[in-house]
Coordinates of C-alpha atoms (C1' of nucleotides) in Angstrom, one line a residue:
Chain A
X13 CA -22.4 9.8 7.7
X14 CA -19.8 7.8 9.4
X15 CA -16.7 9.8 10.5
X16 CA -13.3 9.4 8.9
X17 CA -10.8 7.9 11.3
X18 CA -7.1 8.1 10.7
X19 CA -4.2 6.4 12.5
X20 CA -2.0 9.3 13.5
X21 CA 1.7 8.5 13.9
X22 CA 1.9 11.5 16.3
X23 CA -0.3 9.7 18.9
X24 CA 0.0 6.1 17.7
X25 CA -3.7 5.7 17.7
X26 CA -6.7 5.9 15.5
X27 CA -8.3 9.3 15.8
X28 CA -11.4 11.0 14.4
X29 CA -10.3 13.3 11.6
X30 CA -11.2 16.9 12.4
X31 CA -10.3 19.2 9.5
X32 CA -8.9 22.7 10.1
X33 CA -11.4 23.9 7.5
X34 CA -14.0 21.4 6.3
X35 CA -14.4 23.5 3.2
X36 CA -10.8 23.1 2.3
X37 CA -8.7 20.1 3.2
X38 CA -4.9 20.3 2.8
X39 CA -2.7 17.3 2.4
X40 CA 1.0 16.8 1.5
X41 CA 2.8 13.7 0.6
X42 CA 6.6 13.3 0.1
X43 CA 7.3 12.7 -3.6
X44 CA 10.2 11.2 -5.5
X45 CA 13.8 12.2 -5.9
X46 CA 13.9 12.1 -9.7
X47 CA 17.1 10.4 -10.7
X48 CA 15.8 6.9 -11.7
X49 CA 12.7 4.8 -12.3
X50 CA 10.3 4.4 -9.4
X51 CA 10.0 0.9 -8.0
X52 CA 6.8 -0.7 -6.8
X53 CA 7.6 0.1 -3.2
X54 CA 7.7 3.8 -4.2
X55 CA 4.3 3.3 -5.8
X56 CA 2.6 2.1 -2.6
X57 CA 2.3 5.6 -0.9
X58 CA 1.2 7.0 -4.2
X59 CA -1.7 4.5 -4.5
X60 CA -2.5 4.7 -0.8
X61 CA -2.7 8.5 -0.6
X62 CA -4.4 8.7 -4.0
X63 CA -7.2 6.6 -2.4
X64 CA -7.3 8.8 0.6
X65 CA -7.5 11.8 -1.8
X66 CA -10.4 10.3 -3.6
X67 CA -12.2 9.6 -0.3
X68 CA -11.5 13.1 1.0
X69 CA -12.8 14.6 -2.3
X70 CA -15.9 12.5 -1.9
X71 CA -16.5 13.5 1.7
X72 CA -15.4 17.1 1.7
X73 CA -15.3 18.2 -1.9
X74 CA -12.5 20.8 -1.8
X75 CA -9.1 19.2 -1.2
X76 CA -5.7 20.5 -2.1
X77 CA -3.2 17.7 -2.5
X78 CA 0.5 18.6 -2.9
X79 CA 3.3 16.2 -3.7
X80 CA 6.8 17.5 -4.2
X81 CA 9.5 16.7 -6.7
X82 CA 13.0 16.6 -5.3
X83 CA 15.1 17.8 -8.2
X84 CA 18.2 18.7 -6.2
X85 CA 20.0 16.0 -4.3
X86 CA 23.4 14.3 -4.1
X87 CA 22.0 11.2 -5.8
X88 CA 21.0 13.4 -8.8
X89 CA 24.4 15.0 -8.9
X90 CA 26.0 11.5 -8.9
X91 CA 23.7 10.4 -11.7
X92 CA 24.6 13.4 -13.7
X93 CA 28.3 12.8 -13.1
X94 CA 28.0 9.1 -14.1
X95 CA 26.0 9.6 -17.2
X96 CA 27.6 12.9 -18.3
X97 CA 24.1 14.3 -18.8
X98 CA 23.0 17.6 -17.4
X99 CA 21.0 17.6 -14.2
X100 CA 18.0 19.2 -15.8
X101 CA 17.8 16.5 -18.4
X102 CA 17.8 13.8 -15.8
X103 CA 15.3 15.4 -13.5
X104 CA 12.9 16.3 -16.4
X105 CA 13.1 12.8 -17.9
X106 CA 12.4 11.0 -14.6
X107 CA 9.7 13.4 -13.5
X108 CA 7.9 12.7 -16.7
X109 CA 8.3 8.9 -16.4
X110 CA 7.2 9.0 -12.8
X111 CA 4.0 10.8 -13.6
X112 CA 3.3 8.5 -16.6
X113 CA 3.8 5.4 -14.5
X114 CA 1.7 6.6 -11.6
X115 CA -1.0 7.6 -14.1
X116 CA -1.0 4.0 -15.3
X117 CA -1.8 3.0 -11.8
X118 CA -4.8 5.4 -12.0
X119 CA -3.3 7.8 -9.5
X120 CA -4.6 11.4 -10.0
X121 CA -2.0 14.0 -10.6
X122 CA -1.8 16.0 -7.3
X123 CA -3.1 19.5 -7.4
X124 CA 0.3 21.0 -6.7
X125 CA 3.6 19.5 -7.7
X126 CA 6.3 21.9 -6.4
X127 CA 9.9 21.4 -7.4
X128 CA 12.6 21.9 -4.8
X129 CA 14.7 24.1 -7.1
X130 CA 11.9 26.5 -7.4
X131 CA 11.8 27.1 -3.6
X132 CA 15.4 28.1 -3.0
X133 CA 14.5 31.7 -1.8
X134 CA 11.9 30.2 0.6
X135 CA 14.4 27.8 2.0
X136 CA 17.0 30.5 2.5
X137 CA 14.3 32.5 4.3
X138 CA 13.4 29.6 6.5
X139 CA 17.0 28.9 7.4
X140 CA 17.6 32.6 8.2
X141 CA 14.6 32.6 10.5
X142 CA 15.9 29.5 12.3
X143 CA 19.3 31.2 12.8
X144 CA 17.6 34.4 14.0
X145 CA 15.5 32.5 16.5
X146 CA 18.5 30.6 17.9
X147 CA 17.7 27.2 16.5
X148 CA 20.4 27.0 13.9
X149 CA 24.0 27.9 13.6
X150 CA 26.6 28.3 10.9
X151 CA 29.7 26.2 11.0
X152 CA 32.3 25.5 8.4
X153 CA 30.2 26.6 5.5
X154 CA 27.2 24.5 6.7
X155 CA 24.1 25.6 8.5
X156 CA 22.9 23.2 11.1
X157 CA 19.7 22.8 13.1
X158 CA 20.6 22.5 16.8
X159 CA 18.2 19.8 18.0
X160 CA 18.7 20.6 21.7
X161 CA 17.1 24.0 21.3
X162 CA 13.8 22.4 20.8
X163 CA 12.2 20.9 23.9
X164 CA 9.9 18.5 22.2
X165 CA 12.1 17.1 19.5
X166 CA 11.3 13.5 18.8
X167 CA 7.5 13.7 19.2
X168 CA 6.8 11.8 16.0
X169 CA 9.4 9.1 16.1
X170 CA 9.4 8.6 19.8
X171 CA 13.2 9.2 20.0
X172 CA 14.7 11.5 22.6
X173 CA 17.7 13.7 22.1
X174 CA 19.5 11.9 24.9
X175 CA 18.9 8.5 23.2
X176 CA 20.1 9.9 19.9
X177 CA 23.3 11.2 21.4
X178 CA 23.9 8.0 23.3
X179 CA 23.0 5.8 20.3
X180 CA 25.0 7.7 17.7
X181 CA 26.8 4.9 15.8
X182 CA 28.2 7.0 13.0
X183 CA 31.2 9.2 13.2
X184 CA 29.9 12.7 14.0
X185 CA 31.0 15.4 11.6
X186 CA 33.4 17.8 13.4
X187 CA 31.5 20.9 12.6
X188 CA 28.4 19.7 14.6
X189 CA 27.8 21.0 18.0
X190 CA 25.9 17.9 18.9
X191 CA 25.4 14.5 17.2
X192 CA 21.7 14.8 16.4
X193 CA 22.1 18.2 14.7
X194 CA 21.1 18.1 11.0
X195 CA 22.1 20.0 7.9
X196 CA 19.9 22.8 6.6
X197 CA 22.4 24.2 4.1
X198 CA 25.7 22.8 2.8
X199 CA 28.4 24.2 0.6
X200 CA 28.8 23.3 -3.0
X201 CA 32.2 22.9 -4.5
X202 CA 33.6 22.5 -8.0
X203 CA 31.0 21.5 -10.5
X204 CA 28.3 20.9 -7.9
X205 CA 25.2 22.9 -8.5
X206 CA 24.3 25.6 -6.0
X207 CA 22.9 28.9 -5.2
X208 CA 24.2 32.0 -3.6
X209 CA 23.2 32.5 0.0
X210 CA 24.2 34.4 3.1
X211 CA 26.4 31.4 4.0
X212 CA 28.1 31.2 0.6
X213 CA 27.5 29.2 -2.5
X214 CA 25.7 26.0 -1.6
X215 CA 22.5 23.9 -1.7
X216 CA 19.8 22.9 0.8
X217 CA 19.8 19.9 3.0
X218 CA 17.3 17.1 2.4
X219 CA 14.7 18.1 5.0
X220 CA 14.5 21.8 4.2
X221 CA 12.6 21.6 0.9
X222 CA 9.4 20.0 2.3
X223 CA 9.1 22.5 5.1
X224 CA 9.6 25.4 2.7
X225 CA 7.2 24.1 0.0
X226 CA 4.4 23.3 2.5
X227 CA 4.8 26.8 4.0
X228 CA 4.8 28.3 0.5
X229 CA 1.9 26.4 -1.0
X230 CA -0.3 25.3 1.9
X231 CA 0.4 27.4 4.9
X232 CA 1.8 26.9 8.4
X233 CA -0.4 24.1 9.4
X234 CA -1.9 21.4 7.2
X235 CA -4.4 18.7 7.9
X236 CA -2.6 15.6 6.7
X237 CA 1.1 14.8 5.9
X238 CA 1.8 11.4 4.5
X239 CA 4.7 9.2 3.4
X240 CA 6.4 5.9 3.8
X241 CA 7.3 4.7 7.3
X242 CA 11.0 5.0 6.5
X243 CA 10.5 8.8 6.4
X244 CA 9.4 9.1 10.0
X245 CA 12.9 9.5 11.1
X246 CA 14.8 11.5 10.4
X247 CA 13.0 13.2 7.5
X248 CA 9.6 14.0 9.0
X249 CA 10.9 14.5 12.5
X250 CA 13.2 17.2 11.1
X251 CA 10.5 18.7 9.0
X252 CA 8.5 19.2 12.2
X253 CA 11.5 20.7 13.9
X254 CA 12.2 23.2 11.2
X255 CA 8.6 24.2 10.7
X256 CA 7.6 24.4 14.3
X257 CA 10.6 26.3 15.4
X258 CA 10.3 28.8 12.5
X259 CA 6.6 29.3 13.2
X260 CA 6.8 29.8 16.9
X261 CA 5.4 26.4 17.8
X262 CA 2.6 26.1 15.2
X263 CA 2.0 22.4 14.3
X264 CA 3.1 21.4 10.8
X265 CA 0.4 18.9 10.4
X266 CA -2.4 17.6 12.6
X267 CA -2.3 14.0 11.2
X268 CA 0.7 12.1 10.1
X269 CA 0.1 9.0 8.1
X270 CA 2.7 6.5 7.2
X271 CA 2.4 3.5 4.9
X272 CA 4.2 0.2 5.6
X273 CA 6.9 -1.2 3.4
X274 CA 6.6 -3.3 0.4
X275 CA 8.8 -6.4 1.0
X276 CA 10.3 -9.0 -1.1
X277 CA 10.7 -12.3 0.6
X278 CA 10.2 -10.5 3.9
X279 CA 12.8 -7.9 3.3
X280 CA 12.1 -4.2 2.5
X281 CA 12.2 -3.5 -1.2
X282 CA 14.9 -1.0 -1.7
X283 CA 17.4 0.3 -4.2
X284 CA 20.3 -0.5 -2.0
X285 CA 19.3 -4.1 -1.5
X286 CA 18.8 -4.5 -5.2
X287 CA 15.6 -6.4 -4.7
X288 CA 13.3 -4.0 -6.4
X289 CA 11.3 -4.1 -9.6
X290 CA 10.3 -0.9 -11.3
X291 CA 6.7 0.1 -12.1
X292 CA 7.9 0.6 -15.6
X293 CA 9.0 -3.1 -15.9
X294 CA 5.8 -4.3 -14.4
X295 CA 3.7 -2.3 -16.8
X296 CA 5.6 -4.0 -19.6
X297 CA 5.0 -7.4 -18.1
X298 CA 1.3 -6.7 -17.6
X299 CA 0.4 -4.4 -20.4
X300 CA -2.7 -2.4 -19.8
X301 CA -3.2 -3.9 -16.4
X302 CA -2.0 -1.0 -14.2
X303 CA -5.2 -1.4 -12.2
X304 CA -4.2 -4.9 -11.2
X305 CA -1.0 -3.6 -9.8
X306 CA -3.0 -1.0 -8.0
X307 CA -5.5 -3.5 -6.6
X308 CA -2.7 -5.8 -5.5
X309 CA -1.2 -2.8 -3.5
X310 CA -4.6 -2.0 -2.0
X311 CA -5.4 -5.6 -1.1
X312 CA -3.5 -5.3 2.2
X313 CA -4.0 -2.6 4.7
X314 CA -1.7 0.4 4.1
X315 CA 0.0 0.2 7.5
X316 CA 0.9 -3.5 7.2
X317 CA 4.0 -4.6 5.5
X318 CA 3.0 -6.2 2.2
X319 CA 5.1 -8.8 0.4
X320 CA 5.3 -8.1 -3.3
X321 CA 4.7 -10.9 -5.8
X322 CA 3.6 -11.2 -9.3
X323 CA 1.1 -13.8 -8.1
X324 CA -0.7 -11.1 -6.2
X325 CA -1.0 -9.1 -9.3
X326 CA -2.4 -12.0 -11.3
X327 CA -4.9 -12.6 -8.5
X328 CA -5.9 -9.0 -8.6
X329 CA -6.3 -9.2 -12.4
X330 CA -8.7 -12.2 -12.1
X331 CA -10.7 -10.3 -9.6
X332 CA -10.9 -7.3 -11.9
X333 CA -11.7 -9.6 -14.9
X334 CA -14.7 -10.8 -12.9
X335 CA -15.9 -7.3 -11.9
X336 CA -15.4 -6.0 -15.4
X337 CA -17.5 -8.8 -16.9
X338 CA -20.2 -8.3 -14.3
X339 CA -20.5 -4.5 -14.9
X340 CA -20.5 -4.4 -18.7
X341 CA -22.8 -1.7 -19.9
X342 CA -23.6 -0.5 -16.3
X343 CA -23.4 3.1 -15.3
X344 CA -21.8 4.3 -12.0
X345 CA -24.3 5.5 -9.5
X346 CA -23.5 6.3 -5.9
X347 CA -20.9 4.5 -3.8
X348 CA -22.1 2.0 -1.3
X349 CA -22.3 2.9 2.4
X350 CA -20.5 -0.2 3.4
X351 CA -17.5 0.6 1.1
X352 CA -17.4 4.2 2.4
X353 CA -17.5 3.0 6.0
X354 CA -14.6 0.6 5.4
X355 CA -12.5 3.4 3.8
X356 CA -13.4 5.9 6.5
X357 CA -12.1 3.4 9.0
X358 CA -8.4 4.3 8.5
X359 CA -8.6 3.3 4.9
X360 CA -9.5 -0.3 5.4
X361 CA -9.1 -1.2 1.7
X362 CA -9.1 -5.0 2.2
X363 CA -12.5 -4.7 3.9
X364 CA -13.7 -2.4 1.1
X365 CA -12.7 -5.0 -1.5
X366 CA -14.7 -7.6 0.4
X367 CA -17.7 -5.2 0.2
X368 CA -17.1 -4.9 -3.5
X369 CA -17.4 -8.6 -3.8
X370 CA -20.7 -8.5 -2.0
X371 CA -22.0 -5.9 -4.4
X372 CA -20.7 -8.1 -7.3
X373 CA -23.2 -10.7 -6.3
X374 CA -26.2 -8.5 -6.8
X375 CA -27.5 -7.7 -10.3
X376 CA -29.1 -4.5 -9.0
X377 CA -25.9 -3.1 -7.5
X378 CA -23.8 -2.8 -10.5
X379 CA -24.0 1.0 -10.4
X380 CA -23.0 1.0 -6.8
X381 CA -20.1 -1.4 -7.5
X382 CA -18.7 0.9 -10.2
X383 CA -19.1 4.1 -8.1
X384 CA -17.6 2.3 -5.1
X385 CA -14.7 0.9 -7.1
X386 CA -14.0 4.3 -8.4
X387 CA -13.2 5.4 -4.8
X388 CA -10.4 2.8 -4.9
X389 CA -9.3 4.0 -8.3
X390 CA -10.3 0.8 -10.1
X391 CA -12.9 -0.3 -12.8
X392 CA -12.0 2.8 -14.7
X393 CA -10.7 1.3 -17.9
X394 CA -12.6 1.4 -21.2
X395 CA -10.5 -1.3 -22.8
X396 CA -9.7 -3.7 -20.0
X397 CA -10.2 -6.8 -22.1
X398 CA -8.7 -5.5 -25.3
X399 CA -5.6 -3.6 -24.3
X400 CA -2.5 -4.9 -26.2
X401 CA -4.3 -6.7 -29.0
X402 CA -2.4 -6.6 -32.3
X403 CA -4.5 -4.7 -34.9
X404 CA -3.4 -7.1 -37.6
X405 CA -5.4 -9.9 -36.0
X406 CA -8.8 -10.1 -37.5
X407 CA -10.6 -11.7 -34.6
X408 CA -14.1 -11.1 -35.9
X409 CA -13.6 -12.9 -39.1
X410 CA -12.0 -15.8 -37.3
X411 CA -14.9 -15.9 -34.9
X412 CA -17.3 -16.0 -37.9
X413 CA -15.3 -18.8 -39.5
X414 CA -15.4 -20.7 -36.3
X415 CA -19.1 -20.3 -36.0
X416 CA -19.5 -21.7 -39.5
X417 CA -17.3 -24.6 -38.6
X418 CA -19.3 -25.3 -35.5
X419 CA -22.5 -25.2 -37.4
X420 CA -21.3 -27.8 -39.8
X421 CA -20.0 -29.9 -36.9
X422 CA -16.4 -29.4 -37.9
X423 CA -15.2 -29.1 -34.3
X424 CA -11.6 -29.9 -35.2
X425 CA -11.4 -26.6 -37.2
X426 CA -13.4 -24.7 -34.6
X427 CA -10.9 -25.8 -31.9
X428 CA -8.0 -25.0 -34.1
X429 CA -9.2 -21.4 -34.4
X430 CA -9.7 -21.2 -30.7
X431 CA -6.2 -22.5 -30.0
X432 CA -4.6 -20.1 -32.5
X433 CA -6.2 -17.2 -30.8
X434 CA -5.4 -18.6 -27.4
X435 CA -1.7 -18.4 -28.4
X436 CA -2.2 -14.7 -28.9
X437 CA -3.7 -14.4 -25.5
X438 CA -7.2 -14.2 -26.7
X439 CA -9.8 -16.2 -24.9
X440 CA -13.1 -16.9 -26.7
X441 CA -16.3 -16.9 -24.7
X442 CA -19.3 -18.7 -26.2
X443 CA -22.5 -17.3 -24.8
X444 CA -26.2 -17.6 -25.7
X445 CA -25.9 -14.6 -28.0
X446 CA -22.8 -15.6 -29.8
X447 CA -19.1 -15.5 -29.2
X448 CA -17.1 -12.7 -27.5
X449 CA -13.5 -12.5 -26.6
X450 CA -11.1 -11.2 -24.0
X451 CA -7.4 -10.5 -24.0
X452 CA -5.5 -11.9 -21.0
Chain B
rG25 C1' 22.3 -1.5 22.8
rG26 C1' 17.7 2.0 22.1
rC27 C1' 12.8 2.4 19.9
rG28 C1' 8.9 0.2 17.0
rC29 C1' 6.0 -3.4 14.1
rG30 C1' 4.3 -8.2 12.9
rG31 C1' 3.2 -13.9 13.2
rU32 C1' -4.7 -16.0 11.0
rG33 C1' -6.2 -21.9 6.1
rG34 C1' -2.2 -24.3 0.2
rC35 C1' -1.7 -18.7 -1.0
rG36 C1' -3.3 -13.3 -0.4
rG37 C1' -5.9 -11.0 3.6
rA38 C1' -9.9 -8.7 7.1
rA39 C1' -12.5 -9.0 11.7
rU40 C1' -13.9 -10.3 16.6
rG41 C1' -14.3 -11.5 24.4
rG42 C1' -18.9 -16.4 22.1
rC43 C1' -20.7 -20.3 14.4
rU44 C1' -13.2 -17.1 12.1
rA45 C1' -15.0 -12.4 6.3
rC46 C1' -13.8 -12.0 1.3
rG47 C1' -10.8 -13.5 -2.8
rC48 C1' -7.3 -17.0 -5.3
rA49 C1' -6.2 -22.1 -5.7
rG50 C1' -8.3 -27.2 -4.9
rC51 C1' -12.5 -30.7 -4.9
rG52 C1' -17.8 -32.1 -6.5
rG53 C1' -22.0 -30.7 -9.5
rA54 C1' -25.0 -27.8 -13.3
rU55 C1' -24.1 -25.8 -18.1
rU56 C1' -21.0 -26.6 -22.7
rG57 C1' -19.8 -30.4 -29.0
rC58 C1' -15.2 -29.8 -25.9
rA59 C1' -13.6 -25.5 -23.4
rA60 C1' -13.9 -20.6 -21.4
rA61 C1' -17.2 -17.7 -18.6
rU62 C1' -21.2 -18.2 -15.2
rC63 C1' -24.0 -20.6 -11.2
rC64 C1' -24.6 -24.2 -6.9
rG65 C1' -22.1 -27.0 -3.2
rU66 C1' -17.6 -28.1 -0.5
rC67 C1' -12.4 -29.0 2.4
rU68 C1' -8.3 -26.4 5.1
rA69 C1' -6.1 -21.5 9.9
rU70 C1' -5.8 -17.8 14.6
rA71 C1' 3.2 -19.5 16.2
rC72 C1' 4.2 -21.6 21.5
rC73 C1' 3.5 -21.5 27.1
rG74 C1' 1.0 -19.4 31.1
rG75 C1' -2.8 -15.9 33.3
rU76 C1' -7.8 -13.2 33.6
rU77 C1' -12.8 -15.1 32.1
rC78 C1' -18.6 -19.1 31.9
rG79 C1' -15.8 -18.6 27.3
rA80 C1' -9.5 -15.8 24.2
rU81 C1' -7.5 -15.9 17.9
rU82 C1' -9.0 -11.3 20.3
rC83 C1' -7.1 -8.7 26.9
rC84 C1' -2.4 -9.4 30.2
rG85 C1' 2.6 -11.7 31.0
rG86 C1' 6.5 -14.7 29.0
rU87 C1' 9.0 -17.7 24.9
rC88 C1' 10.3 -18.4 19.9
rC89 C1' 10.5 -16.5 15.0
rG90 C1' 10.5 -12.5 11.2
rC91 C1' 11.1 -7.4 9.9
rG92 C1' 12.0 -2.0 10.3
rC93 C1' 14.3 2.7 12.1
rC94 C1' 18.5 4.7 15.1
rU95 C1' 20.9 11.8 11.5
rC96 C1' 23.3 14.5 5.7
rC97 C1' 21.4 7.2 4.5
rA98 C1' 16.3 5.7 0.7

RNA sequence: GGCGCGGUGGCGGAAUGGCUACGCAGCGGAUUGCAAAUCCGUCUAUACCGGUUCGAUUCCGGUCCGCGCCUCCA
C-alpha cells in the first residue's frame, strides 16, 4: 500500500504521515462561527477535509474527526443586537443551516461537534494554568497571553516576535505588555453575554476555545489539524502557543494542513469584500446538484487558490452526468489503486479525477469507478437525473404519445412534445430500447 | 516595510530534467426522422530574460504581473 503523504505547514514540505496510533486517528478542523449563512469559500475546507476523512477511514478504519461550532463571538453578539433576536436562536438556526448545507455537499457530519459555550470551564482551567505557569497575565479585566514567554512562538507562520513588534501597524491596546500579546479572556459589560471567572464576568477570546475543545475531546496531541490558510496566523499560531505552554511543550498537532482560498476574479472571497455567494443560494440555483459544487471544489488541488465560477459547477455537472449514465445499475466494488495513490499524495484530487475518467472508459471498471468516486464523496445520489422534477408532469404518458407520433411519422408532434419537455428542463434520450429522460 | 504563495492551451487543471495528463468548449466523422446521448478522429499552452545541462515548462538567478497574511480582524 502506498503511504499517505501530507504537506505539513509546520515544515513547509510534504511528509509521510505517521499516526500517533494507527488504530485511532484524530483530526480537528476549525468550524464556523454561526451568525450567518456559510459561503462557498467556507465550504472549501469542509469538502477538502471531508475527503481526507474518507481516505483516512479507508486506510485506517478508526478515525475521530472533530469540528467545532463557535457559538460565542462578538459577531454573534452584534447580530443579536441588530436583529433583536436572542443569541441562542441565532446560533441554533445557523448551526442547523450550516449542517444541512454541508450535507448537501455530501460532507459527512464530523464525529464530534463541540460548541464553544459548552467548554467554558475547560477554557477557564486552561487560562488559569497559563497564568500559573507564567505565560499569561491579568490586566484591566483582561487576561493576555504573553508571547515573549514562549521561545518558539511563530513556528507555524514563520513570524518572529521581533518582527511582530516591529511590524505592528495597529494601535496597541494600553493594557498589553507587548504588542503581540493576545487575549485569552475579556470582560463583558452591559447586555453582553458572559460567565463568571476568577477574573470577573467575561467571555473567552477567539483562540482559546479550540485549544480547550481539542484537549477535552481528543487529548493533548492530535494527528492532524486543518483549516483555511487565513487561520494560520494568528489563530492557529495562538492555539499552538496556548496548548504547548499549558502542556509543558507537548505538540498540539503533528500535521497542520491548510487549504487555499477560494477567489472571485482573483480576490479572496470574503464577507468583508462582499464578493461571496452562499452555499444556500447555490443550492437553489443548482437544485439537487450539490455534488457538482463539491466536484468543482475538488477539481483543483486544495492548497492552490481556486477561482470560483458557476461555469466550473456546470462543467462538473456535465462530468457527473457522464459518470452517472455510465454507471447506471452498477454496484460499487473496491476503489482503484490509481485513485488511492493520487489521494494519498497530499490529496491530489485533480489527478484522482483524471483517474476516474480513465475508469469511465472501461466497461469492466464501473464498480471500481463507483467505489473510487465514493472516496471523493461523489456519485452517491439515487436521483441525480430526476431531482427537482415537478410531480404534476406526466412524463411517461408524453413519452408514450411521442412514440405513437413517431410511429405514424408525425415528427412535428413528436418534436413538439420534446420541446415542451425541454422547457421544463427535461431532456429525452432515444435509445435502442426506447426513450428515457434526464433533468438538467 | 516584513513574511509567503502563484503565473501551463479558448476555459478549468495535473504532471515532468527528454512525445506536456484529464475534462469542458471547438472542429470533422459515425449514429439518429431531426436531436440528445454515445463512439471515433482532431486543433490550441508551459509570463519574460539570463544561467546550469546533450537537453528546462521542470533546477538556479533576475524582471514583470497577480494574490494572501502581518494580533482581539474572517
